[in-house]
Amino acid sequence: MTDKAIPGPADPAFVANEEPARTPVAQPDFQAVVGARYPRRAILRGGLGLAIGSLFAGLQGPVRAGEQGPGKTSGLLGFKAVPVSRADTAVVPPGYRVQVLLPWGEPITGSYPAFSPGNSGAEQAMQMGAHHDGMHFFPLAGSSREGLLVLNHEYAEPRLMHRVAAGLALGSYDVPLREDGSRDPDQVLKEMHAHGVSIVRIRRGDDGQWRPLRDPLNRRITALTPMLFSGPLRGDPRLQTAYSPDGTRGRGTLNNCAHGVTPWGTYLTCEENWRYYFVREQGEMPASLSRYGVGPLNAWRWHLAAANAGEEAAQYARFDATPRADSPLRDFRNEPHAFGWVVEIDPFDPASTPVKRTHLGRFAHEGVVFAPVREGEPVVLYSGDDAMFEYIYKFVSARPYHAATASGSLLDEGTLYAARFDSDGSGEWLELAPGANGLGPENGFASLADVLLNTRGAADVAGATPMDRPEWGAVDPATGQLYFTLTKNTRRSVGQAAGANPRAENTMGQIVRWREAGNDHAASTFAWELFLLAGDADSGRDLQGKPLDAANLLANPDGLWFDADRRLWIQTDISDEVQNRGPYRPMGNNAMLAADPDTGELRRFFTGPPGAEITGVVTTPDQTTLFVNVQHPGASTAAEDFAAGRWDSHWPGSGSSVPRSATVVITREDGGKIGA
Ligand code: FEO
Ligand code: CA
Ligand code: CA
Ligand code: CA
């Protein structure tokens, strides 16, 4: 049996890196935008004025040159800005150096099989996964020279993973099919094992180089690793499958985008675009599937390997969620309910079973960020749902935090809220529970389990504000203010542009920040303002309302993280198929910038290779080593160029080598703090 190229993508929304548009409910009207009182501290005057002015067509004023040039020092940003780059390399400021660590395929466990593009599915399970994303460094005994690097593998690029793909006209999201339309089981197994999470012990040598250690703590978690459910959905009939007739267990984690770190030292991995793995060809469609876009189109088509997989057929067939038997224990109609969760992993216990914490809601979780904990007070965390017109959520634990006893069980009881951003700069947290905010049996929310299984639908009913694709959140360690990136929303109409989502056809994205009432993270109201409008010198504005310039123009903010000194690190994810094209031409390759949260000063620190997104950022405790991920270098290569061997990137190698996602380690030649 030979493989062949498929004629085209299975699901255009997947290729566009976007969810299909839905019609949002309860949009503020345009007059409300015009009459709105803009942010309380009157920041972003120019930016918002221009954003609103542009809605009136032709009112946009002349663009002034930025007053702060590249290289000007601030108290917080001590590095010289790097220019926009279109080169196939990673660029850092003068005085900094880069090292590539743990690329896709690097062996980390088991028999440590060496990387080769022809590795088998079984070998991939002992190697670093693909598409490095959210990441944390867990120091060992507080060390800044040794620790566990834990990182997500969001997805994979099949054309780079299977020898049979060489010379075929495949796009970066295409999968090779056999002539009979089936998929090869080992290819699919390899893709499953390229997903998930890696845990690797790393150490800095006396030569300054970081290296992985062969260590019993090293671990791969994949799309096949056994998982437990906890919280209100544990044991729910809608989680019952042949694999787990009592609805308490599941297999694997998928599309692990960003992450969170709990106050008790565990790692949370977040399941984002899980719906692209499932098909539902017919049958009654519950809202817990339809509201998430599950349908007859499926990008990955892992279920097509089942026919040739023998005794292992179920591990592939489970991605076909069509009701085909007379019981959910004999088909896979409930399998999609096992995804869309936040998963807790104890990186220091390699025998532990990851736990899906269902009280944190089910959606396309980008990541999780915790408010600073205080002894005796509830634990509070925030999470965004990354799809157009989706929401930002907050969870407040029922039980108080006590450092001596805190554990993941704190996440199993509490209250989930969705955010409403009003155009006057105020906001309210809307409780998502039966009996609150219109939620009840009459609209499908008779129980808390109903609310959590269809969290999106519950937030619709409650009247949350549809946002421009919420991505990462971050908490200012000094002020407690929350920041969230809103990466873009090209389908927002003029009539839908308002408040925290002020631009129609929003190609560039923005960053919103807010302060909880009384600086109490458990509060029910907040005050918000815009921190940044991404864009070029015409459309981008910083906190002072000044146009962005050569040192800081950016598009599609995504990754977001505060270091201990309050540098706000901002990472960009311009989709690979539009990078360096049209309105994104001025931004070049994706980048990471640093901002001063008080002044809004913003400066580009790092640029990656073509096709890649920059994501995942953390430092050692002493801030002298920074880890950042380069995801899917070369994914911008068109299908015909792939076939001809004309690839946009070979990073981190050169010549004709296969591009590989990898972690970049950034240090200073003088050993100082990164960014200072
Ligand atoms: Fe996986 Fe929303 O980025
Ligand atoms: Ca992201
Ligand atoms: Ca991405
Ligand atoms: Ca993104």
CSV table of N, CA, C and O and ligand atoms in Angstrom, one decimal, residues 17 133 154-155 255-258 270 272-273 364-367 385-387 469-472 487 558-559 573 613 615 631, ligand 1:
chain,number,residue,atom,x,y,z
A,17,ASN,N,-6.1,28.4,11.6
A,17,ASN,CA,-5.7,28.6,13.1
A,17,ASN,C,-6.8,29.3,13.8
A,17,ASN,O,-6.6,30.1,14.7
A,133,ASP,N,5.4,24.6,23.6
A,133,ASP,CA,4.5,25.7,23.9
A,133,ASP,C,4.7,26.2,25.4
A,133,ASP,O,5.8,26.4,25.8
A,154,GLU,N,2.1,21.3,21.7
A,154,GLU,CA,0.7,21.7,21.4
A,154,GLU,C,0.2,20.8,20.3
A,154,GLU,O,-0.9,20.3,20.4
A,155,TYR,N,0.9,20.6,19.2
A,155,TYR,CA,0.5,19.7,18.1
A,155,TYR,C,1.7,19.2,17.3
A,155,TYR,O,2.8,19.1,17.9
A,255,ASN,N,-3.5,18.8,22.4
A,255,ASN,CA,-3.4,20.2,22.0
A,255,ASN,C,-3.1,21.1,23.2
A,255,ASN,O,-3.8,22.1,23.6
A,256,ASN,N,-2.0,20.7,23.9
A,256,ASN,CA,-1.6,21.4,25.2
A,256,ASN,C,-0.9,22.7,24.9
A,256,ASN,O,0.2,22.7,24.4
A,257,CYS,N,-1.6,23.7,25.1
A,257,CYS,CA,-1.2,25.1,24.6
A,257,CYS,C,-0.4,25.7,25.7
A,257,CYS,O,0.8,25.4,25.9
A,258,ALA,N,-1.0,26.6,26.5
A,258,ALA,CA,-0.2,27.2,27.6
A,258,ALA,C,-0.5,26.4,28.8
A,258,ALA,O,-1.1,25.3,28.8
A,270,CYS,N,-3.0,22.8,29.6
A,270,CYS,CA,-4.4,23.2,29.1
A,270,CYS,C,-4.7,22.7,27.7
A,270,CYS,O,-3.9,22.9,26.8
A,272,GLU,N,-6.4,22.9,24.4
A,272,GLU,CA,-7.0,24.1,23.6
A,272,GLU,C,-7.8,23.6,22.5
A,272,GLU,O,-9.0,23.3,22.6
A,273,ASN,N,-7.2,23.3,21.3
A,273,ASN,CA,-8.0,23.1,20.1
A,273,ASN,C,-8.3,21.6,19.9
A,273,ASN,O,-8.0,21.0,18.9
A,364,ALA,N,-11.8,25.9,25.1
A,364,ALA,CA,-10.5,25.8,24.5
A,364,ALA,C,-9.5,26.6,25.4
A,364,ALA,O,-9.2,27.7,25.1
A,365,HIS,N,-9.1,25.9,26.5
A,365,HIS,CA,-8.3,26.6,27.5
A,365,HIS,C,-6.9,26.9,26.9
A,365,HIS,O,-6.2,26.1,26.4
A,366,GLU,N,-6.6,28.2,26.9
A,366,GLU,CA,-5.3,28.6,26.5
A,366,GLU,C,-4.3,28.3,27.6
A,366,GLU,O,-3.3,27.6,27.4
A,367,GLY,N,-4.5,28.9,28.7
A,367,GLY,CA,-3.6,28.7,29.9
A,367,GLY,C,-4.3,29.0,31.2
A,367,GLY,O,-5.5,29.3,31.2
A,385,ASP,N,-10.5,31.5,26.9
A,385,ASP,CA,-11.0,30.5,25.9
A,385,ASP,C,-10.6,31.1,24.6
A,385,ASP,O,-11.2,32.0,24.1
A,386,ASP,N,-9.6,30.5,23.9
A,386,ASP,CA,-9.0,31.1,22.7
A,386,ASP,C,-9.8,30.7,21.5
A,386,ASP,O,-9.5,29.7,20.8
A,387,ALA,N,-10.9,31.4,21.2
A,387,ALA,CA,-11.6,31.3,20.0
A,387,ALA,C,-12.3,32.7,19.8
A,387,ALA,O,-12.5,33.4,20.8
A,469,ARG,N,-10.4,36.6,21.0
A,469,ARG,CA,-9.5,35.4,21.2
A,469,ARG,C,-8.6,35.6,22.4
A,469,ARG,O,-7.4,35.9,22.3
A,470,PRO,N,-9.1,35.4,23.6
A,470,PRO,CA,-8.2,35.4,24.8
A,470,PRO,C,-7.1,34.4,24.8
A,470,PRO,O,-7.4,33.2,24.7
A,471,GLU,N,-5.9,34.8,25.0
A,471,GLU,CA,-4.8,33.9,25.1
A,471,GLU,C,-4.2,33.9,26.5
A,471,GLU,O,-5.0,33.6,27.4
A,472,TRP,N,-3.0,34.2,26.7
A,472,TRP,CA,-2.4,34.1,28.0
A,472,TRP,C,-2.8,35.3,29.0
A,472,TRP,O,-3.1,36.4,28.5
A,487,THR,N,-5.7,38.1,21.0
A,487,THR,CA,-4.7,38.0,19.9
A,487,THR,C,-5.2,38.6,18.6
A,487,THR,O,-4.5,39.2,17.8
A,558,ASP,N,0.3,36.9,22.2
A,558,ASP,CA,-0.2,35.6,22.7
A,558,ASP,C,0.4,35.3,24.0
A,558,ASP,O,-0.2,35.5,25.1
A,559,GLY,N,1.7,34.8,24.1
A,559,GLY,CA,2.3,34.5,25.3
A,559,GLY,C,2.5,35.8,26.2
A,559,GLY,O,2.8,36.8,25.6
A,573,ASP,N,2.3,35.6,17.9
A,573,ASP,CA,1.9,34.4,17.1
A,573,ASP,C,1.1,34.8,15.9
A,573,ASP,O,-0.1,34.7,15.8
A,613,GLU,N,6.1,30.4,15.7
A,613,GLU,CA,5.6,31.3,16.7
A,613,GLU,C,6.5,31.2,17.9
A,613,GLU,O,7.2,30.2,18.1
A,615,THR,N,6.7,31.3,21.9
A,615,THR,CA,5.7,31.0,23.0
A,615,THR,C,6.4,30.3,24.1
A,615,THR,O,7.4,29.6,23.9
A,631,GLN,N,8.2,27.5,18.2
A,631,GLN,CA,7.3,26.5,17.8
A,631,GLN,C,7.0,26.5,16.3
A,631,GLN,O,6.8,27.6,15.7
B,1,FEO,FE1,-2.5,27.6,21.3
B,1,FEO,FE2,-4.2,30.1,21.6
B,1,FEO,O1,-2.6,29.4,21.3
